[in-house]
Amino acid sequence: MKREVNVEWIDGIEFKGDSDGHQIVIDGPPESGGKNNGMRPKPLMLMALAGCTGMDVVSILKKMKVDIKGMSIKVEGEMEEEPPKAFLSMHVIYTFKGKDLPVEKLEKAINLSKEKYCGVSATLMKVIPITYEIQTVDA
Amino acid sequence: MKREVNVEWIDGIEFKGDSDGHQIVIDGPPESGGKNNGMRPKPLMLMALAGCTGMDVVSILKKMKVDIKGMSIKVEGEMEEEPPKAFLSMHVIYTFKGKDLPVEKLEKAINLSKEKYCGVSATLMKVIPITYEIQTVDA
């Protein structure tokens, strides 16, 4: 089973990426020779993790009939200080909005994503620790 | 050293991602409950690798005074057939456009990215093999 993406060099260190017709601009900050016209590459790895587990969790909560009014996910990645600045760990903060949310079901959904469904964390967990926390907002 | 991103649930399995003010839409295809409004999460990992090594390689070639007229990078990711469909390997195809391009310098730039500078491949290479090939187009 295969996925593929393409990036095309624009100028400086700016690239235009394409994934199945969806486009993205990748660039760096001026101190790296960029014009800050788009996302940096490394945060895209964090974005992959956030999106992957986010999709799992909303789908699982829907099946569990847990009525959330909103959800956001922050992913923090800790990196080495020196090049190549590989990731050392990632921390995922899930924030759910809703009325009297059942925390044990939120936890179950997150664990199912982590242990069973999310291919991004399944790949990354083999090399770095991924931790998480849950925040709820009554709304 | 830290990087962070945020994603906010929109609807269905659609999320809006933000990385230092740069936005992206993440969604899935209809068969996964999505509306195909944005990129899937897993290709974002491939995109991270493409952008990271791309930036390195254009910067190194500039220092080497290798005059490329264009560059594109395709990243193919092979995944498990069954959930969580973790990545098994990645293959990077670099295509350079230019006149009489010195292939050994192109190779050197790619190897420097892989072995020294690219934090995305440094993270992923610990868990999956990453191979590459070079194509040149006379232009």
Coordinates of C-alpha atoms in Angstrom, one line a residue, chain B:
Chain B
M1 CA 14.4 23.0 21.5
K2 CA 10.7 22.8 20.7
R3 CA 8.3 23.1 17.9
E4 CA 4.5 23.1 18.2
V5 CA 1.4 23.0 16.0
N6 CA -2.3 23.2 16.6
V7 CA -5.2 21.6 14.9
E8 CA -8.9 22.6 15.4
W9 CA -11.7 20.3 14.5
I10 CA -14.0 21.7 11.9
D11 CA -16.6 19.0 11.1
G12 CA -16.6 15.3 10.1
I13 CA -13.0 14.4 10.1
E14 CA -11.8 17.8 8.8
F15 CA -9.3 19.9 10.8
K16 CA -7.7 23.2 10.4
G17 CA -4.0 23.2 11.3
D18 CA -1.8 26.1 12.3
S19 CA 2.0 26.2 12.5
D20 CA 3.4 29.6 13.4
G21 CA 0.6 31.4 11.5
H22 CA 0.7 29.1 8.4
Q23 CA -2.6 27.3 7.9
I24 CA -3.5 24.0 6.3
V25 CA -6.7 21.9 5.9
I26 CA -6.5 18.2 6.8
D27 CA -9.3 16.0 5.7
G28 CA -10.0 12.4 4.5
P29 CA -11.8 10.9 1.5
P30 CA -15.5 10.0 1.6
E31 CA -14.8 6.4 2.4
S32 CA -13.3 7.5 5.7
G33 CA -16.1 9.9 6.5
G34 CA -14.4 13.0 5.0
K35 CA -15.1 15.5 2.3
N36 CA -11.7 15.4 0.7
N37 CA -11.3 19.1 1.6
G38 CA -7.6 18.8 2.5
M39 CA -4.6 16.7 2.8
R40 CA -4.6 13.3 4.5
P41 CA -2.4 13.1 7.6
K42 CA 0.0 10.4 6.5
P43 CA 1.2 12.1 3.3
L44 CA 2.1 15.1 5.6
M45 CA 4.9 12.9 6.9
L46 CA 6.2 12.3 3.4
M47 CA 5.8 16.0 2.8
A48 CA 7.9 16.8 5.9
L49 CA 10.7 14.5 4.5
A50 CA 10.5 16.0 1.0
G51 CA 10.6 19.6 2.2
C52 CA 13.4 19.0 4.7
T53 CA 15.8 17.3 2.4
G54 CA 14.8 19.7 -0.5
M55 CA 15.8 22.7 1.6
D56 CA 19.1 21.1 2.5
V57 CA 19.9 20.0 -1.0
V58 CA 19.2 23.4 -2.7
S59 CA 21.2 25.2 0.1
I60 CA 24.2 22.8 -0.3
L61 CA 24.2 22.9 -4.1
K62 CA 24.2 26.7 -3.9
K63 CA 27.3 26.6 -1.7
M64 CA 28.9 24.1 -4.1
K65 CA 28.1 26.6 -6.9
V66 CA 26.1 23.9 -8.8
D67 CA 23.7 25.8 -11.0
I68 CA 20.4 24.0 -11.1
K69 CA 17.5 25.3 -13.1
G70 CA 14.9 23.3 -11.3
M71 CA 14.3 20.6 -8.8
S72 CA 11.4 18.4 -7.7
I73 CA 11.2 15.6 -5.2
K74 CA 8.8 12.8 -5.1
V75 CA 8.5 10.8 -1.9
E76 CA 6.8 7.4 -2.0
G77 CA 5.8 5.8 1.3
E78 CA 5.1 2.1 1.6
M79 CA 2.7 1.2 4.4
E80 CA 1.3 -1.9 6.1
E81 CA -1.9 -3.2 4.6
E82 CA -3.7 -3.4 7.9
P83 CA -4.4 -0.7 10.5
P84 CA -2.6 1.2 11.9
K85 CA -0.9 1.1 8.5
A86 CA 2.4 2.3 9.8
F87 CA 5.1 3.2 7.3
L88 CA 7.4 0.4 6.3
S89 CA 9.8 2.3 4.0
M90 CA 10.2 5.5 2.1
H91 CA 11.8 6.2 -1.3
V92 CA 12.9 9.6 -2.4
I93 CA 13.2 10.5 -6.1
Y94 CA 15.2 13.7 -6.7
T95 CA 14.8 15.2 -10.2
F96 CA 17.2 18.0 -11.1
K97 CA 17.0 20.2 -14.2
G98 CA 20.2 21.9 -15.5
K99 CA 23.0 21.9 -18.1
D100 CA 25.7 19.2 -17.7
L101 CA 24.9 18.7 -14.0
P102 CA 27.7 17.0 -12.0
V103 CA 26.0 13.9 -10.7
E104 CA 28.6 13.2 -8.0
K105 CA 28.0 16.6 -6.5
L106 CA 24.2 16.0 -6.5
E107 CA 24.9 12.7 -4.7
K108 CA 27.1 14.4 -2.2
A109 CA 24.5 17.0 -1.4
I110 CA 21.8 14.3 -0.9
N111 CA 24.1 12.3 1.3
L112 CA 25.0 15.3 3.4
S113 CA 21.2 16.0 3.9
K114 CA 20.6 12.4 4.8
E115 CA 23.5 11.9 7.1
K116 CA 24.0 15.4 8.7
Y117 CA 21.3 17.9 8.3
C118 CA 17.8 16.6 7.8
G119 CA 16.0 16.1 11.1
V120 CA 13.0 14.4 9.5
S121 CA 15.1 11.7 7.9
A122 CA 17.3 11.5 11.1
T123 CA 14.1 10.7 13.1
L124 CA 12.6 8.3 10.5
M125 CA 15.8 6.5 9.6
K126 CA 15.9 5.0 13.1
V127 CA 12.7 3.0 12.3
I128 CA 12.4 2.6 8.5
P129 CA 14.7 2.4 5.6
I130 CA 14.9 5.5 3.4
T131 CA 16.3 5.0 -0.1
Y132 CA 16.8 7.5 -2.9
E133 CA 17.4 7.8 -6.6
I134 CA 18.5 10.7 -8.8
Q135 CA 17.1 11.8 -12.2
T136 CA 18.5 14.6 -14.2
V137 CA 16.9 16.5 -17.0
D138 CA 19.1 18.4 -19.4
A139 CA 17.7 22.0 -19.6

